[in-house]
Amino acid sequence: AQGQPALASQIAQKCIGQGARVVVAIGTTMAQACASAAIRDKTPVVFSSVTDPVGAKLVKNLEKPGANVTGASNATSSLDQLEMFLTFVPNLKKLGVIMNPGEANSRHLFEQMKKVAESKGITLLQGVATKTSEVAQAARSLVGEVDAFFVDNDNTALAAFSSIVAVSQQYKIPLFVSD
């Protein structure tokens, strides 16, 4: 669905409508759409690659998943990631995060990384893309402003990752990715 909620909803409704006995959803947007589509008939939904399933309202807590929704989180340690970035770019002061703020996982990860970055004297700047066609421009908007790019588990940015790589290579800006 390339991070597009309307398309994700259409795909989810089609899967449920065709009588799927279980739906496996990859990514937060798709998992949310599948969980919503499966509410009436309680079709089991298994999600993967969801960073914050509680914040995305897929489950109420991690110890007791919902009756028909369960899955696995792909959360990683912001501190460990940032320390690795500093190994490669020791003078890192401004980190550009290319993301879709409409994705629950992206907002969650940005806030986590922001706290850790501030403790290390690093400022985070957002390159905002609400759809894949905006990703290259989001990366270009950070050129000259940041010492490195970072793409966390953001479905929109990852769907157009090659455009971020192109900007990174053109302007010789280090690029880190956690997915």
Short mmCIF file of N, CA and C in Angstrom, two decimals:
data_model
loop_
_atom_site.label_atom_id
_atom_site.label_comp_id
_atom_site.label_asym_id
_atom_site.label_seq_id
_atom_site.Cartn_x
_atom_site.Cartn_y
_atom_site.Cartn_z
N ALA A 1 0.82 -1.21 0.00
CA ALA A 1 0.00 0.00 0.00
C ALA A 1 0.86 1.26 0.00
N GLN A 2 2.19 1.11 0.06
CA GLN A 2 3.13 2.22 0.05
C GLN A 2 2.80 3.30 1.07
N GLY A 3 2.35 2.86 2.24
CA GLY A 3 2.07 3.79 3.33
C GLY A 3 0.80 4.61 3.16
N GLN A 4 -0.02 4.29 2.16
CA GLN A 4 -1.24 5.05 1.91
C GLN A 4 -2.42 4.38 2.61
N PRO A 5 -2.98 5.02 3.63
CA PRO A 5 -4.07 4.41 4.40
C PRO A 5 -5.28 4.01 3.56
N ALA A 6 -5.66 4.81 2.58
CA ALA A 6 -6.85 4.48 1.77
C ALA A 6 -6.61 3.20 0.97
N LEU A 7 -5.44 3.08 0.38
CA LEU A 7 -5.11 1.88 -0.38
C LEU A 7 -4.98 0.68 0.55
N ALA A 8 -4.39 0.88 1.71
CA ALA A 8 -4.26 -0.20 2.70
C ALA A 8 -5.64 -0.70 3.10
N SER A 9 -6.57 0.20 3.29
CA SER A 9 -7.94 -0.17 3.67
C SER A 9 -8.60 -1.00 2.57
N GLN A 10 -8.40 -0.61 1.32
CA GLN A 10 -8.97 -1.37 0.20
C GLN A 10 -8.41 -2.78 0.13
N ILE A 11 -7.10 -2.89 0.30
CA ILE A 11 -6.44 -4.20 0.26
C ILE A 11 -6.95 -5.07 1.41
N ALA A 12 -7.02 -4.49 2.60
CA ALA A 12 -7.48 -5.24 3.78
C ALA A 12 -8.91 -5.72 3.60
N GLN A 13 -9.77 -4.85 3.13
CA GLN A 13 -11.17 -5.23 2.94
C GLN A 13 -11.31 -6.35 1.90
N LYS A 14 -10.47 -6.31 0.88
CA LYS A 14 -10.50 -7.36 -0.15
C LYS A 14 -10.09 -8.70 0.45
N CYS A 15 -9.01 -8.69 1.26
CA CYS A 15 -8.55 -9.93 1.90
C CYS A 15 -9.63 -10.52 2.80
N ILE A 16 -10.22 -9.68 3.63
CA ILE A 16 -11.26 -10.15 4.55
C ILE A 16 -12.49 -10.60 3.76
N GLY A 17 -12.86 -9.83 2.74
CA GLY A 17 -14.02 -10.14 1.92
C GLY A 17 -13.89 -11.45 1.15
N GLN A 18 -12.66 -11.85 0.87
CA GLN A 18 -12.44 -13.11 0.16
C GLN A 18 -12.41 -14.31 1.10
N GLY A 19 -12.65 -14.05 2.38
CA GLY A 19 -12.76 -15.14 3.34
C GLY A 19 -11.44 -15.67 3.87
N ALA A 20 -10.44 -14.83 3.92
CA ALA A 20 -9.15 -15.26 4.46
C ALA A 20 -9.34 -15.80 5.87
N ARG A 21 -8.63 -16.90 6.21
CA ARG A 21 -8.74 -17.46 7.55
C ARG A 21 -7.78 -16.79 8.51
N VAL A 22 -6.74 -16.16 7.99
CA VAL A 22 -5.80 -15.37 8.76
C VAL A 22 -5.18 -14.36 7.80
N VAL A 23 -4.89 -13.17 8.32
CA VAL A 23 -4.26 -12.13 7.50
C VAL A 23 -2.93 -11.76 8.16
N VAL A 24 -1.87 -11.77 7.38
CA VAL A 24 -0.56 -11.36 7.86
C VAL A 24 -0.27 -9.99 7.25
N ALA A 25 -0.08 -9.01 8.10
CA ALA A 25 0.12 -7.63 7.65
C ALA A 25 1.55 -7.19 7.97
N ILE A 26 2.22 -6.62 7.00
CA ILE A 26 3.58 -6.13 7.20
C ILE A 26 3.55 -4.61 7.23
N GLY A 27 3.98 -4.04 8.35
CA GLY A 27 4.01 -2.60 8.51
C GLY A 27 2.80 -2.08 9.26
N THR A 28 2.96 -0.94 9.88
CA THR A 28 1.93 -0.37 10.74
C THR A 28 0.66 0.00 9.99
N THR A 29 0.81 0.70 8.88
CA THR A 29 -0.38 1.16 8.13
C THR A 29 -1.23 -0.03 7.69
N MET A 30 -0.57 -1.05 7.16
CA MET A 30 -1.30 -2.23 6.69
C MET A 30 -1.91 -2.99 7.86
N ALA A 31 -1.18 -3.10 8.96
CA ALA A 31 -1.70 -3.80 10.14
C ALA A 31 -2.94 -3.09 10.70
N GLN A 32 -2.89 -1.76 10.75
CA GLN A 32 -4.05 -1.02 11.25
C GLN A 32 -5.26 -1.23 10.35
N ALA A 33 -5.03 -1.21 9.05
CA ALA A 33 -6.13 -1.40 8.10
C ALA A 33 -6.72 -2.80 8.23
N CYS A 34 -5.87 -3.80 8.36
CA CYS A 34 -6.35 -5.19 8.50
C CYS A 34 -7.10 -5.39 9.80
N ALA A 35 -6.58 -4.85 10.89
CA ALA A 35 -7.25 -4.99 12.18
C ALA A 35 -8.64 -4.34 12.13
N SER A 36 -8.72 -3.18 11.48
CA SER A 36 -10.00 -2.49 11.36
C SER A 36 -10.97 -3.29 10.49
N ALA A 37 -10.49 -3.83 9.38
CA ALA A 37 -11.35 -4.59 8.47
C ALA A 37 -11.83 -5.90 9.10
N ALA A 38 -11.06 -6.43 10.04
CA ALA A 38 -11.38 -7.72 10.65
C ALA A 38 -12.22 -7.61 11.91
N ILE A 39 -12.64 -6.41 12.28
CA ILE A 39 -13.37 -6.21 13.54
C ILE A 39 -14.66 -7.03 13.58
N ARG A 40 -15.44 -7.00 12.52
CA ARG A 40 -16.75 -7.65 12.55
C ARG A 40 -16.67 -9.17 12.63
N ASP A 41 -15.86 -9.77 11.78
CA ASP A 41 -15.85 -11.24 11.74
C ASP A 41 -14.72 -11.87 12.54
N LYS A 42 -13.90 -11.04 13.20
CA LYS A 42 -12.82 -11.52 14.08
C LYS A 42 -11.78 -12.39 13.36
N THR A 43 -11.56 -12.12 12.07
CA THR A 43 -10.50 -12.81 11.35
C THR A 43 -9.18 -12.54 12.07
N PRO A 44 -8.38 -13.57 12.35
CA PRO A 44 -7.09 -13.34 13.01
C PRO A 44 -6.15 -12.50 12.13
N VAL A 45 -5.51 -11.53 12.76
CA VAL A 45 -4.55 -10.67 12.08
C VAL A 45 -3.21 -10.81 12.81
N VAL A 46 -2.18 -11.13 12.05
CA VAL A 46 -0.83 -11.24 12.59
C VAL A 46 0.00 -10.15 11.93
N PHE A 47 0.54 -9.24 12.73
CA PHE A 47 1.34 -8.15 12.18
C PHE A 47 2.82 -8.43 12.38
N SER A 48 3.62 -7.83 11.50
CA SER A 48 5.07 -7.84 11.67
C SER A 48 5.59 -6.48 11.23
N SER A 49 6.80 -6.20 11.65
CA SER A 49 7.43 -4.94 11.28
C SER A 49 6.62 -3.73 11.76
N VAL A 50 6.09 -3.83 12.96
CA VAL A 50 5.37 -2.73 13.59
C VAL A 50 6.19 -2.31 14.81
N THR A 51 6.60 -1.07 14.85
CA THR A 51 7.49 -0.59 15.90
C THR A 51 6.78 -0.40 17.23
N ASP A 52 5.61 0.18 17.21
CA ASP A 52 4.90 0.49 18.45
C ASP A 52 3.45 0.00 18.34
N PRO A 53 3.22 -1.32 18.53
CA PRO A 53 1.87 -1.84 18.38
C PRO A 53 0.86 -1.27 19.37
N VAL A 54 1.33 -0.88 20.56
CA VAL A 54 0.42 -0.27 21.54
C VAL A 54 0.03 1.13 21.07
N GLY A 55 1.02 1.94 20.69
CA GLY A 55 0.75 3.29 20.19
C GLY A 55 -0.08 3.29 18.92
N ALA A 56 0.08 2.25 18.11
CA ALA A 56 -0.70 2.12 16.87
C ALA A 56 -2.10 1.57 17.13
N LYS A 57 -2.38 1.28 18.41
CA LYS A 57 -3.68 0.77 18.86
C LYS A 57 -4.03 -0.59 18.23
N LEU A 58 -2.99 -1.39 17.99
CA LEU A 58 -3.21 -2.75 17.50
C LEU A 58 -3.44 -3.70 18.66
N VAL A 59 -2.75 -3.45 19.78
CA VAL A 59 -2.92 -4.23 21.00
C VAL A 59 -2.97 -3.26 22.18
N LYS A 60 -3.59 -3.69 23.28
CA LYS A 60 -3.67 -2.82 24.45
C LYS A 60 -2.38 -2.83 25.25
N ASN A 61 -1.73 -3.97 25.29
CA ASN A 61 -0.41 -4.06 25.90
C ASN A 61 0.33 -5.24 25.29
N LEU A 62 1.63 -5.27 25.46
CA LEU A 62 2.44 -6.29 24.80
C LEU A 62 2.32 -7.66 25.46
N GLU A 63 1.93 -7.70 26.73
CA GLU A 63 1.82 -8.97 27.43
C GLU A 63 0.54 -9.72 27.05
N LYS A 64 -0.53 -8.98 26.75
CA LYS A 64 -1.81 -9.61 26.41
C LYS A 64 -2.32 -9.03 25.10
N PRO A 65 -1.94 -9.66 23.98
CA PRO A 65 -2.45 -9.14 22.71
C PRO A 65 -3.97 -9.29 22.62
N GLY A 66 -4.56 -8.64 21.65
CA GLY A 66 -6.00 -8.68 21.49
C GLY A 66 -6.50 -10.06 21.11
N ALA A 67 -7.81 -10.22 21.10
CA ALA A 67 -8.42 -11.52 20.82
C ALA A 67 -8.08 -12.02 19.42
N ASN A 68 -8.03 -11.13 18.45
CA ASN A 68 -7.75 -11.58 17.08
C ASN A 68 -6.56 -10.86 16.44
N VAL A 69 -5.83 -10.06 17.22
CA VAL A 69 -4.68 -9.34 16.66
C VAL A 69 -3.44 -9.62 17.52
N THR A 70 -2.38 -10.05 16.87
CA THR A 70 -1.11 -10.29 17.55
C THR A 70 0.01 -10.10 16.54
N GLY A 71 1.24 -10.12 17.02
CA GLY A 71 2.34 -9.97 16.08
C GLY A 71 3.66 -9.69 16.74
N ALA A 72 4.59 -9.20 15.96
CA ALA A 72 5.96 -8.96 16.42
C ALA A 72 6.37 -7.53 16.12
N SER A 73 7.05 -6.93 17.09
CA SER A 73 7.56 -5.57 16.94
C SER A 73 8.97 -5.60 16.37
N ASN A 74 9.33 -4.56 15.64
CA ASN A 74 10.69 -4.44 15.11
C ASN A 74 11.43 -3.27 15.77
N ALA A 75 11.05 -2.95 16.99
CA ALA A 75 11.68 -1.83 17.70
C ALA A 75 13.16 -2.11 17.94
N THR A 76 13.96 -1.07 17.80
CA THR A 76 15.40 -1.16 18.04
C THR A 76 15.80 -0.05 19.01
N SER A 77 16.96 -0.20 19.62
CA SER A 77 17.45 0.77 20.60
C SER A 77 17.97 2.03 19.91
N SER A 78 17.35 3.16 20.22
CA SER A 78 17.80 4.44 19.66
C SER A 78 19.21 4.77 20.13
N LEU A 79 19.52 4.46 21.38
CA LEU A 79 20.86 4.74 21.91
C LEU A 79 21.92 3.95 21.15
N ASP A 80 21.68 2.65 20.97
CA ASP A 80 22.65 1.82 20.25
C ASP A 80 22.85 2.33 18.82
N GLN A 81 21.76 2.71 18.17
CA GLN A 81 21.87 3.21 16.80
C GLN A 81 22.68 4.51 16.76
N LEU A 82 22.35 5.43 17.64
CA LEU A 82 23.02 6.73 17.65
C LEU A 82 24.51 6.58 17.95
N GLU A 83 24.84 5.70 18.88
CA GLU A 83 26.25 5.47 19.18
C GLU A 83 27.00 4.91 17.97
N MET A 84 26.35 4.06 17.20
CA MET A 84 26.96 3.56 15.98
C MET A 84 27.15 4.69 14.96
N PHE A 85 26.14 5.55 14.82
CA PHE A 85 26.26 6.68 13.90
C PHE A 85 27.49 7.52 14.25
N LEU A 86 27.66 7.76 15.56
CA LEU A 86 28.79 8.58 16.01
C LEU A 86 30.14 7.91 15.76
N THR A 87 30.15 6.61 15.69
CA THR A 87 31.38 5.88 15.34
C THR A 87 31.80 6.23 13.91
N PHE A 88 30.83 6.33 13.02
CA PHE A 88 31.11 6.60 11.61
C PHE A 88 31.20 8.09 11.30
N VAL A 89 30.43 8.90 12.03
CA VAL A 89 30.42 10.36 11.82
C VAL A 89 30.63 11.01 13.19
N PRO A 90 31.89 11.05 13.67
CA PRO A 90 32.15 11.56 15.03
C PRO A 90 31.73 13.01 15.27
N ASN A 91 31.70 13.83 14.22
CA ASN A 91 31.33 15.24 14.38
C ASN A 91 29.84 15.46 14.10
N LEU A 92 29.03 14.43 14.22
CA LEU A 92 27.59 14.51 13.96
C LEU A 92 26.92 15.48 14.95
N LYS A 93 26.35 16.54 14.43
CA LYS A 93 25.64 17.52 15.26
C LYS A 93 24.17 17.66 14.85
N LYS A 94 23.89 17.42 13.55
CA LYS A 94 22.51 17.51 13.05
C LYS A 94 22.21 16.28 12.21
N LEU A 95 21.16 15.58 12.62
CA LEU A 95 20.76 14.35 11.95
C LEU A 95 19.40 14.57 11.31
N GLY A 96 19.32 14.34 10.01
CA GLY A 96 18.07 14.50 9.27
C GLY A 96 17.29 13.21 9.21
N VAL A 97 16.09 13.21 9.74
CA VAL A 97 15.24 12.03 9.75
C VAL A 97 14.16 12.20 8.69
N ILE A 98 14.17 11.33 7.70
CA ILE A 98 13.18 11.39 6.63
C ILE A 98 12.03 10.49 7.04
N MET A 99 10.83 11.08 7.14
CA MET A 99 9.71 10.35 7.73
C MET A 99 8.35 10.90 7.33
N ASN A 100 7.36 10.06 7.55
CA ASN A 100 5.96 10.45 7.38
C ASN A 100 5.37 10.60 8.77
N PRO A 101 5.09 11.84 9.22
CA PRO A 101 4.55 12.03 10.56
C PRO A 101 3.15 11.46 10.74
N GLY A 102 2.52 11.03 9.65
CA GLY A 102 1.22 10.38 9.74
C GLY A 102 1.30 8.93 10.16
N GLU A 103 2.50 8.37 10.19
CA GLU A 103 2.70 6.98 10.62
C GLU A 103 3.00 6.95 12.11
N ALA A 104 2.20 6.22 12.85
CA ALA A 104 2.36 6.14 14.31
C ALA A 104 3.76 5.67 14.70
N ASN A 105 4.26 4.68 13.98
CA ASN A 105 5.59 4.17 14.32
C ASN A 105 6.66 5.23 14.10
N SER A 106 6.52 6.04 13.08
CA SER A 106 7.51 7.08 12.79
C SER A 106 7.53 8.16 13.85
N ARG A 107 6.35 8.58 14.28
CA ARG A 107 6.28 9.59 15.35
C ARG A 107 6.91 9.04 16.63
N HIS A 108 6.58 7.81 16.97
CA HIS A 108 7.10 7.18 18.18
C HIS A 108 8.63 7.10 18.14
N LEU A 109 9.16 6.62 17.03
CA LEU A 109 10.61 6.48 16.90
C LEU A 109 11.32 7.82 16.88
N PHE A 110 10.72 8.81 16.25
CA PHE A 110 11.32 10.14 16.20
C PHE A 110 11.44 10.70 17.61
N GLU A 111 10.39 10.57 18.40
CA GLU A 111 10.42 11.09 19.77
C GLU A 111 11.45 10.35 20.62
N GLN A 112 11.54 9.04 20.44
CA GLN A 112 12.55 8.26 21.16
C GLN A 112 13.96 8.73 20.78
N MET A 113 14.20 8.83 19.48
CA MET A 113 15.53 9.22 19.00
C MET A 113 15.85 10.65 19.42
N LYS A 114 14.84 11.52 19.45
CA LYS A 114 15.05 12.92 19.82
C LYS A 114 15.59 13.02 21.25
N LYS A 115 15.01 12.26 22.17
CA LYS A 115 15.47 12.29 23.56
C LYS A 115 16.92 11.83 23.67
N VAL A 116 17.24 10.75 23.00
CA VAL A 116 18.60 10.22 23.03
C VAL A 116 19.56 11.18 22.36
N ALA A 117 19.16 11.73 21.22
CA ALA A 117 20.03 12.66 20.48
C ALA A 117 20.33 13.90 21.32
N GLU A 118 19.32 14.46 21.97
CA GLU A 118 19.54 15.64 22.80
C GLU A 118 20.56 15.37 23.90
N SER A 119 20.53 14.17 24.46
CA SER A 119 21.48 13.82 25.52
C SER A 119 22.91 13.74 24.98
N LYS A 120 23.05 13.59 23.68
CA LYS A 120 24.37 13.51 23.04
C LYS A 120 24.74 14.82 22.33
N GLY A 121 23.89 15.86 22.48
CA GLY A 121 24.17 17.14 21.84
C GLY A 121 23.88 17.17 20.35
N ILE A 122 22.99 16.31 19.90
CA ILE A 122 22.65 16.21 18.48
C ILE A 122 21.22 16.71 18.28
N THR A 123 21.03 17.50 17.25
CA THR A 123 19.72 18.01 16.90
C THR A 123 19.13 17.17 15.78
N LEU A 124 17.85 16.80 15.93
CA LEU A 124 17.16 16.08 14.86
C LEU A 124 16.34 17.05 14.04
N LEU A 125 16.44 16.91 12.72
CA LEU A 125 15.62 17.69 11.80
C LEU A 125 14.78 16.73 10.99
N GLN A 126 13.53 17.09 10.73
CA GLN A 126 12.63 16.24 9.96
C GLN A 126 12.62 16.62 8.49
N GLY A 127 12.68 15.60 7.65
CA GLY A 127 12.38 15.74 6.23
C GLY A 127 11.05 15.04 6.05
N VAL A 128 9.97 15.79 5.87
CA VAL A 128 8.62 15.24 5.90
C VAL A 128 8.16 14.83 4.50
N ALA A 129 7.66 13.59 4.43
CA ALA A 129 7.06 13.06 3.20
C ALA A 129 5.80 12.31 3.59
N THR A 130 4.65 12.75 3.10
CA THR A 130 3.40 12.07 3.43
C THR A 130 3.04 10.99 2.42
N LYS A 131 3.76 10.97 1.30
CA LYS A 131 3.58 9.91 0.30
C LYS A 131 4.92 9.69 -0.40
N THR A 132 5.05 8.56 -1.06
CA THR A 132 6.34 8.17 -1.63
C THR A 132 6.85 9.18 -2.65
N SER A 133 5.97 9.83 -3.36
CA SER A 133 6.41 10.80 -4.37
C SER A 133 7.06 12.04 -3.75
N GLU A 134 6.94 12.21 -2.44
CA GLU A 134 7.53 13.37 -1.74
C GLU A 134 8.86 13.05 -1.06
N VAL A 135 9.28 11.79 -1.08
CA VAL A 135 10.46 11.36 -0.32
C VAL A 135 11.74 12.03 -0.81
N ALA A 136 11.96 12.06 -2.12
CA ALA A 136 13.18 12.68 -2.65
C ALA A 136 13.25 14.16 -2.25
N GLN A 137 12.14 14.87 -2.34
CA GLN A 137 12.12 16.28 -1.96
C GLN A 137 12.37 16.44 -0.46
N ALA A 138 11.86 15.52 0.34
CA ALA A 138 12.10 15.58 1.78
C ALA A 138 13.59 15.45 2.07
N ALA A 139 14.26 14.56 1.37
CA ALA A 139 15.71 14.41 1.54
C ALA A 139 16.43 15.66 1.06
N ARG A 140 16.06 16.17 -0.12
CA ARG A 140 16.71 17.39 -0.65
C ARG A 140 16.50 18.58 0.27
N SER A 141 15.39 18.64 0.98
CA SER A 141 15.13 19.78 1.87
C SER A 141 16.11 19.84 3.03
N LEU A 142 16.78 18.72 3.30
CA LEU A 142 17.73 18.66 4.41
C LEU A 142 19.18 18.89 3.98
N VAL A 143 19.42 18.92 2.68
CA VAL A 143 20.78 19.11 2.15
C VAL A 143 21.31 20.47 2.62
N GLY A 144 22.52 20.47 3.13
CA GLY A 144 23.13 21.69 3.64
C GLY A 144 22.75 21.99 5.09
N GLU A 145 21.80 21.24 5.61
CA GLU A 145 21.32 21.44 6.99
C GLU A 145 21.80 20.36 7.94
N VAL A 146 22.12 19.16 7.40
CA VAL A 146 22.41 18.01 8.26
C VAL A 146 23.78 17.41 7.94
N ASP A 147 24.30 16.69 8.91
CA ASP A 147 25.57 15.98 8.76
C ASP A 147 25.36 14.55 8.28
N ALA A 148 24.15 14.03 8.45
CA ALA A 148 23.82 12.67 8.03
C ALA A 148 22.30 12.53 7.93
N PHE A 149 21.88 11.54 7.15
CA PHE A 149 20.46 11.18 7.03
C PHE A 149 20.21 9.92 7.85
N PHE A 150 18.96 9.79 8.33
CA PHE A 150 18.55 8.57 9.01
C PHE A 150 17.13 8.23 8.59
N VAL A 151 16.92 6.98 8.23
CA VAL A 151 15.58 6.46 7.95
C VAL A 151 15.34 5.33 8.92
N ASP A 152 14.39 5.53 9.81
CA ASP A 152 14.02 4.49 10.75
C ASP A 152 12.97 3.61 10.07
N ASN A 153 12.16 2.96 10.81
CA ASN A 153 11.17 2.03 10.26
C ASN A 153 9.96 2.76 9.68
N ASP A 154 10.21 3.71 8.81
CA ASP A 154 9.15 4.50 8.20
C ASP A 154 8.79 3.88 6.85
N ASN A 155 7.56 3.41 6.73
CA ASN A 155 7.13 2.71 5.51
C ASN A 155 7.15 3.60 4.28
N THR A 156 6.78 4.86 4.42
CA THR A 156 6.77 5.77 3.28
C THR A 156 8.18 5.99 2.76
N ALA A 157 9.10 6.32 3.66
CA ALA A 157 10.49 6.56 3.26
C ALA A 157 11.12 5.29 2.69
N LEU A 158 10.84 4.15 3.31
CA LEU A 158 11.44 2.90 2.84
C LEU A 158 10.91 2.49 1.47
N ALA A 159 9.65 2.83 1.18
CA ALA A 159 9.08 2.49 -0.13
C ALA A 159 9.76 3.26 -1.25
N ALA A 160 10.36 4.40 -0.93
CA ALA A 160 11.06 5.21 -1.93
C ALA A 160 12.53 5.38 -1.54
N PHE A 161 13.08 4.35 -0.90
CA PHE A 161 14.42 4.43 -0.37
C PHE A 161 15.47 4.77 -1.42
N SER A 162 15.31 4.27 -2.63
CA SER A 162 16.30 4.53 -3.68
C SER A 162 16.45 6.02 -3.96
N SER A 163 15.38 6.78 -3.78
CA SER A 163 15.48 8.23 -4.01
C SER A 163 16.29 8.91 -2.91
N ILE A 164 16.23 8.38 -1.68
CA ILE A 164 17.05 8.91 -0.59
C ILE A 164 18.52 8.58 -0.84
N VAL A 165 18.76 7.36 -1.28
CA VAL A 165 20.13 6.94 -1.61
C VAL A 165 20.71 7.86 -2.69
N ALA A 166 19.92 8.18 -3.69
CA ALA A 166 20.39 9.05 -4.77
C ALA A 166 20.79 10.43 -4.24
N VAL A 167 19.99 11.02 -3.37
CA VAL A 167 20.31 12.32 -2.79
C VAL A 167 21.55 12.20 -1.91
N SER A 168 21.61 11.16 -1.12
CA SER A 168 22.76 10.92 -0.25
C SER A 168 24.05 10.84 -1.06
N GLN A 169 24.01 10.09 -2.13
CA GLN A 169 25.21 9.93 -2.97
C GLN A 169 25.55 11.23 -3.70
N GLN A 170 24.54 11.90 -4.22
CA GLN A 170 24.79 13.14 -4.97
C GLN A 170 25.47 14.19 -4.10
N TYR A 171 25.03 14.31 -2.85
CA TYR A 171 25.55 15.36 -1.97
C TYR A 171 26.56 14.83 -0.95
N LYS A 172 26.91 13.55 -1.07
CA LYS A 172 27.91 12.92 -0.19
C LYS A 172 27.55 13.08 1.30
N ILE A 173 26.28 12.77 1.59
CA ILE A 173 25.79 12.83 2.96
C ILE A 173 25.63 11.38 3.46
N PRO A 174 26.28 11.03 4.57
CA PRO A 174 26.12 9.67 5.09
C PRO A 174 24.65 9.35 5.35
N LEU A 175 24.30 8.10 5.09
CA LEU A 175 22.91 7.65 5.24
C LEU A 175 22.88 6.40 6.11
N PHE A 176 22.06 6.48 7.18
CA PHE A 176 21.87 5.34 8.07
C PHE A 176 20.42 4.90 7.97
N VAL A 177 20.20 3.60 8.09
CA VAL A 177 18.86 3.05 8.04
C VAL A 177 18.77 1.90 9.03
N SER A 178 17.65 1.77 9.71
CA SER A 178 17.53 0.69 10.71
C SER A 178 16.74 -0.48 10.18
N ASP A 179 16.14 -0.37 9.03
CA ASP A 179 15.30 -1.46 8.52
C ASP A 179 16.06 -2.29 7.51
#
